[in-house]
Short mmCIF file of C-alpha atoms in Angstrom, two decimals:
data_model
loop_
_atom_site.label_atom_id
_atom_site.label_comp_id
_atom_site.label_asym_id
_atom_site.label_seq_id
_atom_site.Cartn_x
_atom_site.Cartn_y
_atom_site.Cartn_z
CA GLU R 1 0.05 0.19 -0.49
CA PRO R 2 1.29 3.61 -1.10
CA GLU R 3 2.42 5.43 2.00
CA VAL R 4 4.26 8.93 2.55
CA THR R 5 7.52 8.74 4.05
CA GLN R 6 9.35 11.03 5.91
CA THR R 7 13.01 11.91 6.85
CA PRO R 8 15.18 11.90 9.05
CA SER R 9 12.37 9.98 12.02
CA HIS R 10 14.08 12.64 14.05
CA GLN R 11 16.33 15.81 14.42
CA VAL R 12 18.20 17.42 16.34
CA THR R 13 19.70 20.67 15.66
CA GLN R 14 21.48 24.17 17.85
CA MET R 15 19.33 27.11 17.71
CA GLY R 16 19.69 29.51 15.29
CA GLN R 17 20.70 26.85 13.04
CA GLU R 18 18.49 25.78 9.38
CA VAL R 19 16.34 22.31 9.69
CA ILE R 20 15.05 20.89 6.05
CA LEU R 21 12.57 17.80 6.45
CA ARG R 22 11.72 15.58 3.65
CA CYS R 23 8.36 13.95 2.43
CA VAL R 24 7.82 12.09 -0.06
CA PRO R 25 4.28 12.46 -0.38
CA ILE R 26 2.28 9.14 -2.60
CA SER R 27 2.84 9.39 -6.02
CA ASN R 28 -0.18 10.04 -7.17
CA HIS R 29 -1.01 12.86 -4.87
CA LEU R 30 -1.73 16.24 -6.30
CA TYR R 31 -1.92 17.99 -2.88
CA PHE R 32 -0.16 18.54 -0.14
CA TYR R 33 0.79 20.12 3.36
CA TRP R 34 2.87 19.91 6.79
CA TYR R 35 1.37 19.36 10.27
CA ARG R 36 2.76 20.10 13.53
CA GLN R 37 2.22 18.29 16.85
CA ILE R 38 3.73 19.95 19.94
CA LEU R 39 4.07 17.69 23.26
CA GLY R 40 1.08 17.19 25.14
CA GLN R 41 -0.65 20.00 22.71
CA LYS R 42 -3.21 19.21 19.12
CA VAL R 43 -1.94 19.07 15.72
CA GLU R 44 -1.80 22.21 14.38
CA PHE R 45 -1.85 23.14 10.43
CA LEU R 46 1.28 25.06 8.96
CA VAL R 47 0.27 25.20 4.97
CA SER R 48 -0.71 23.80 2.20
CA PHE R 49 0.66 22.98 -2.11
CA TYR R 50 -0.59 22.77 -4.66
CA ASN R 51 0.97 23.40 -8.45
CA ASN R 52 4.62 24.88 -7.50
CA GLU R 53 2.29 27.18 -4.95
CA ILE R 54 1.14 27.87 -0.92
CA SER R 55 -2.22 27.32 -1.34
CA GLU R 56 -2.54 28.66 2.46
CA LYS R 57 -0.51 29.11 5.04
CA SER R 58 -1.06 29.77 9.25
CA GLU R 59 -0.67 32.39 11.06
CA ILE R 60 2.56 29.98 13.05
CA PHE R 61 3.67 30.02 9.53
CA ASP R 62 5.71 32.89 9.57
CA ASP R 63 8.66 34.35 6.77
CA GLN R 64 11.06 32.07 9.03
CA PHE R 65 9.20 28.81 7.32
CA SER R 66 8.90 27.89 3.30
CA VAL R 67 7.90 25.12 1.42
CA GLU R 68 9.70 23.19 -2.16
CA ARG R 69 8.58 20.89 -3.97
CA PRO R 70 11.97 20.93 -5.45
CA ASP R 71 11.74 17.90 -7.96
CA GLY R 72 9.05 15.29 -8.66
CA SER R 73 8.58 13.26 -5.79
CA ASN R 74 9.86 15.68 -2.71
CA PHE R 75 8.33 17.67 -0.65
CA THR R 76 10.59 20.06 2.16
CA LEU R 77 9.49 21.90 5.10
CA LYS R 78 12.44 24.45 5.45
CA ILE R 79 13.51 25.88 9.43
CA ARG R 80 15.99 29.10 8.55
CA SER R 81 16.52 29.94 11.92
CA THR R 82 15.03 26.48 14.62
CA LYS R 83 14.38 29.03 17.43
CA LEU R 84 13.59 26.11 20.99
CA GLU R 85 9.90 27.02 20.65
CA ASP R 86 9.80 25.28 16.73
CA SER R 87 10.97 21.87 18.78
CA ALA R 88 8.04 19.19 17.66
CA MET R 89 6.66 16.74 15.80
CA TYR R 90 6.27 17.27 12.13
CA PHE R 91 4.05 16.12 10.00
CA CYS R 92 3.62 15.99 5.74
CA ALA R 93 0.13 15.15 4.69
CA SER R 94 -0.40 14.54 1.09
CA SER R 95 -4.24 13.74 -0.84
CA GLU R 96 -5.50 13.18 -4.15
CA LEU R 97 -7.67 15.98 -4.91
CA ALA R 98 -8.42 19.20 -3.56
CA GLY R 99 -11.70 18.98 -1.24
CA GLY R 100 -12.41 18.85 2.47
CA ALA R 101 -14.32 15.21 1.30
CA ASN R 102 -10.91 13.56 0.83
CA GLU R 103 -8.90 12.37 2.69
CA GLN R 104 -4.90 12.77 3.71
CA PHE R 105 -2.77 10.58 3.76
CA PHE R 106 -0.18 11.06 6.62
CA GLY R 107 3.22 10.15 7.36
CA PRO R 108 5.38 9.28 9.97
CA GLY R 109 6.32 12.38 10.99
CA THR R 110 10.03 14.53 12.12
CA ARG R 111 10.75 14.94 15.40
CA LEU R 112 12.68 18.51 15.45
CA THR R 113 14.55 19.45 18.60
CA VAL R 114 15.47 22.89 18.84
CA LEU R 115 18.79 22.97 22.02
CA ALA I 1 -14.43 30.51 14.10
CA GLN I 2 -13.78 26.23 13.87
CA SER I 3 -13.18 23.81 16.78
CA VAL I 4 -13.39 19.78 18.03
CA ALA I 5 -12.98 19.01 21.35
CA GLN I 6 -11.85 15.71 22.45
CA PRO I 7 -13.16 15.21 26.03
CA GLU I 8 -11.79 12.47 28.05
CA ASP I 9 -7.91 11.88 27.69
CA GLN I 10 -8.32 8.87 27.95
CA VAL I 11 -11.35 5.97 28.44
CA ASN I 12 -10.33 2.88 29.38
CA VAL I 13 -12.10 0.13 27.79
CA ALA I 14 -11.31 -3.27 28.94
CA GLU I 15 -10.98 -6.02 25.87
CA GLY I 16 -14.49 -6.94 23.81
CA ASN I 17 -16.35 -4.49 25.50
CA PRO I 18 -17.55 -1.92 23.67
CA LEU I 19 -16.11 1.38 23.68
CA THR I 20 -16.79 5.05 22.13
CA VAL I 21 -14.89 7.90 21.62
CA LYS I 22 -15.89 11.19 22.07
CA CYS I 23 -15.57 14.19 19.55
CA THR I 24 -18.04 17.15 19.13
CA TYR I 25 -17.38 20.14 16.42
CA SER I 26 -18.48 23.03 16.09
CA VAL I 27 -18.54 24.70 12.45
CA SER I 28 -20.18 26.89 9.68
CA GLY I 29 -21.57 25.70 7.43
CA ASN I 30 -21.74 21.75 6.71
CA PRO I 31 -18.42 19.99 8.35
CA TYR I 32 -16.53 17.20 6.45
CA LEU I 33 -15.29 15.15 9.46
CA PHE I 34 -12.49 12.22 10.17
CA TRP I 35 -11.36 10.47 12.74
CA TYR I 36 -7.64 9.18 12.31
CA VAL I 37 -5.27 6.55 14.48
CA GLN I 38 -1.94 7.54 14.88
CA TYR I 39 0.00 4.48 16.77
CA PRO I 40 3.67 4.82 18.14
CA ASN I 41 5.69 5.87 15.59
CA ARG I 42 3.73 5.61 13.46
CA GLY I 43 2.20 7.99 10.96
CA LEU I 44 -1.62 9.05 11.95
CA GLN I 45 -4.25 6.54 9.71
CA PHE I 46 -7.30 6.55 8.03
CA LEU I 47 -10.29 5.36 9.62
CA LEU I 48 -13.05 7.12 8.04
CA LYS I 49 -14.90 10.56 7.06
CA TYR I 50 -17.89 11.50 7.07
CA ILE I 51 -19.20 14.24 3.56
CA THR I 52 -23.30 14.05 3.88
CA GLY I 53 -25.74 11.03 3.81
CA ASP I 54 -26.31 8.19 5.92
CA ASN I 55 -25.47 9.79 9.14
CA LEU I 56 -23.60 6.17 9.87
CA VAL I 57 -20.20 5.14 8.69
CA LYS I 58 -18.45 2.37 8.78
CA GLY I 59 -14.81 2.04 8.66
CA SER I 60 -11.57 0.69 9.23
CA TYR I 61 -10.85 -2.09 11.39
CA GLY I 62 -14.73 -2.13 12.69
CA PHE I 63 -14.71 1.07 13.87
CA GLU I 64 -17.85 3.27 13.28
CA ALA I 65 -19.07 6.74 13.91
CA GLU I 66 -22.11 8.16 14.30
CA PHE I 67 -22.51 12.07 13.32
CA ASN I 68 -25.32 14.00 15.47
CA LYS I 69 -25.72 17.01 13.39
CA SER I 70 -28.58 18.12 16.29
CA GLN I 71 -25.59 17.75 18.67
CA THR I 72 -23.10 18.83 17.21
CA SER I 73 -20.66 15.02 18.21
CA PHE I 74 -18.95 12.40 15.38
CA HIS I 75 -18.56 9.78 18.12
CA LEU I 76 -16.09 6.45 17.18
CA LYS I 77 -17.68 4.29 18.23
CA LYS I 78 -16.75 0.01 17.51
CA PRO I 79 -18.52 -3.52 19.51
CA SER I 80 -16.11 -4.99 21.05
CA ALA I 81 -12.68 -3.72 21.81
CA LEU I 82 -9.08 -4.97 20.81
CA VAL I 83 -6.43 -4.88 22.85
CA SER I 84 -4.23 -3.92 19.18
CA ASP I 85 -6.99 -0.40 19.47
CA SER I 86 -5.05 0.93 21.92
CA ALA I 87 -3.82 3.76 20.39
CA LEU I 88 -3.73 7.17 19.92
CA TYR I 89 -7.71 8.45 18.31
CA PHE I 90 -8.05 11.72 16.64
CA CYS I 91 -10.96 14.25 14.85
CA ALA I 92 -10.89 15.92 12.32
CA LEU I 93 -13.35 18.52 11.13
CA ALA I 94 -12.61 20.21 7.47
CA ARG I 95 -14.92 22.64 5.69
CA SER I 96 -16.85 22.11 3.11
CA SER I 97 -15.30 24.76 1.09
CA GLY I 98 -13.17 27.00 1.02
CA THR I 99 -9.97 26.66 2.71
CA TYR I 100 -8.93 22.34 2.83
CA LYS I 101 -6.66 22.35 6.43
CA TYR I 102 -8.51 20.21 9.07
CA ILE I 103 -8.77 21.32 12.78
CA PHE I 104 -7.69 18.36 14.74
CA GLY I 105 -8.56 18.50 18.78
CA THR I 106 -6.74 16.69 21.13
CA GLY I 107 -6.19 13.54 20.53
CA THR I 108 -7.95 10.54 23.23
CA ARG I 109 -5.84 7.55 24.24
CA LEU I 110 -7.56 4.63 25.00
CA LYS I 111 -6.27 1.50 26.42
CA VAL I 112 -8.50 -1.93 26.19
CA LEU I 113 -7.57 -4.39 28.67
CA ALA I 114 -7.30 -8.14 28.32
#
């Protein structure tokens, strides 16, 4: 069964460093998303992406964040200068079609620890 | 404002007993509602969704959920719990138009006791 994959599973970084989290969505999916979950809190939407551009972003997704689909398979989330409060589990998701009726498929997550 | 509430942090149930995990929502317009399950070190796995039509929806692994518009609820149920059902369960809401992001509840940890 096709699945969303994410690398690395755990990333430890120093505050102020740049990190890139990688995701490989399901191959025929066209819509991509990043969510994050701070420990003990809700899963929160960060950004959605379609046709090589951002469709929607949340207030969390400030200028420190960027997303890119550098090739036909990868979808990346970059945090330019990490802060302590960026420590969280980051989930990538993809869906075949747009629209709220279409379920999103989630990857296993990357745990980001900022020291 | 849209929101999802899962009022129970943890639900304990004996194996073989029926289980219910509660979810209530608030949204303007028609909701699309989803249940996901998360096992340790795994991503969120889709269980079922309500879009329209029959208020009782059936999903994976014997789970079902009942949409109740008057009570704005979408509780997850299973007639007979298994120890392997022990996991973290998330209810999510999407709007029927405009944005398609999910709004998640805080999650409910289900523990099925042998």
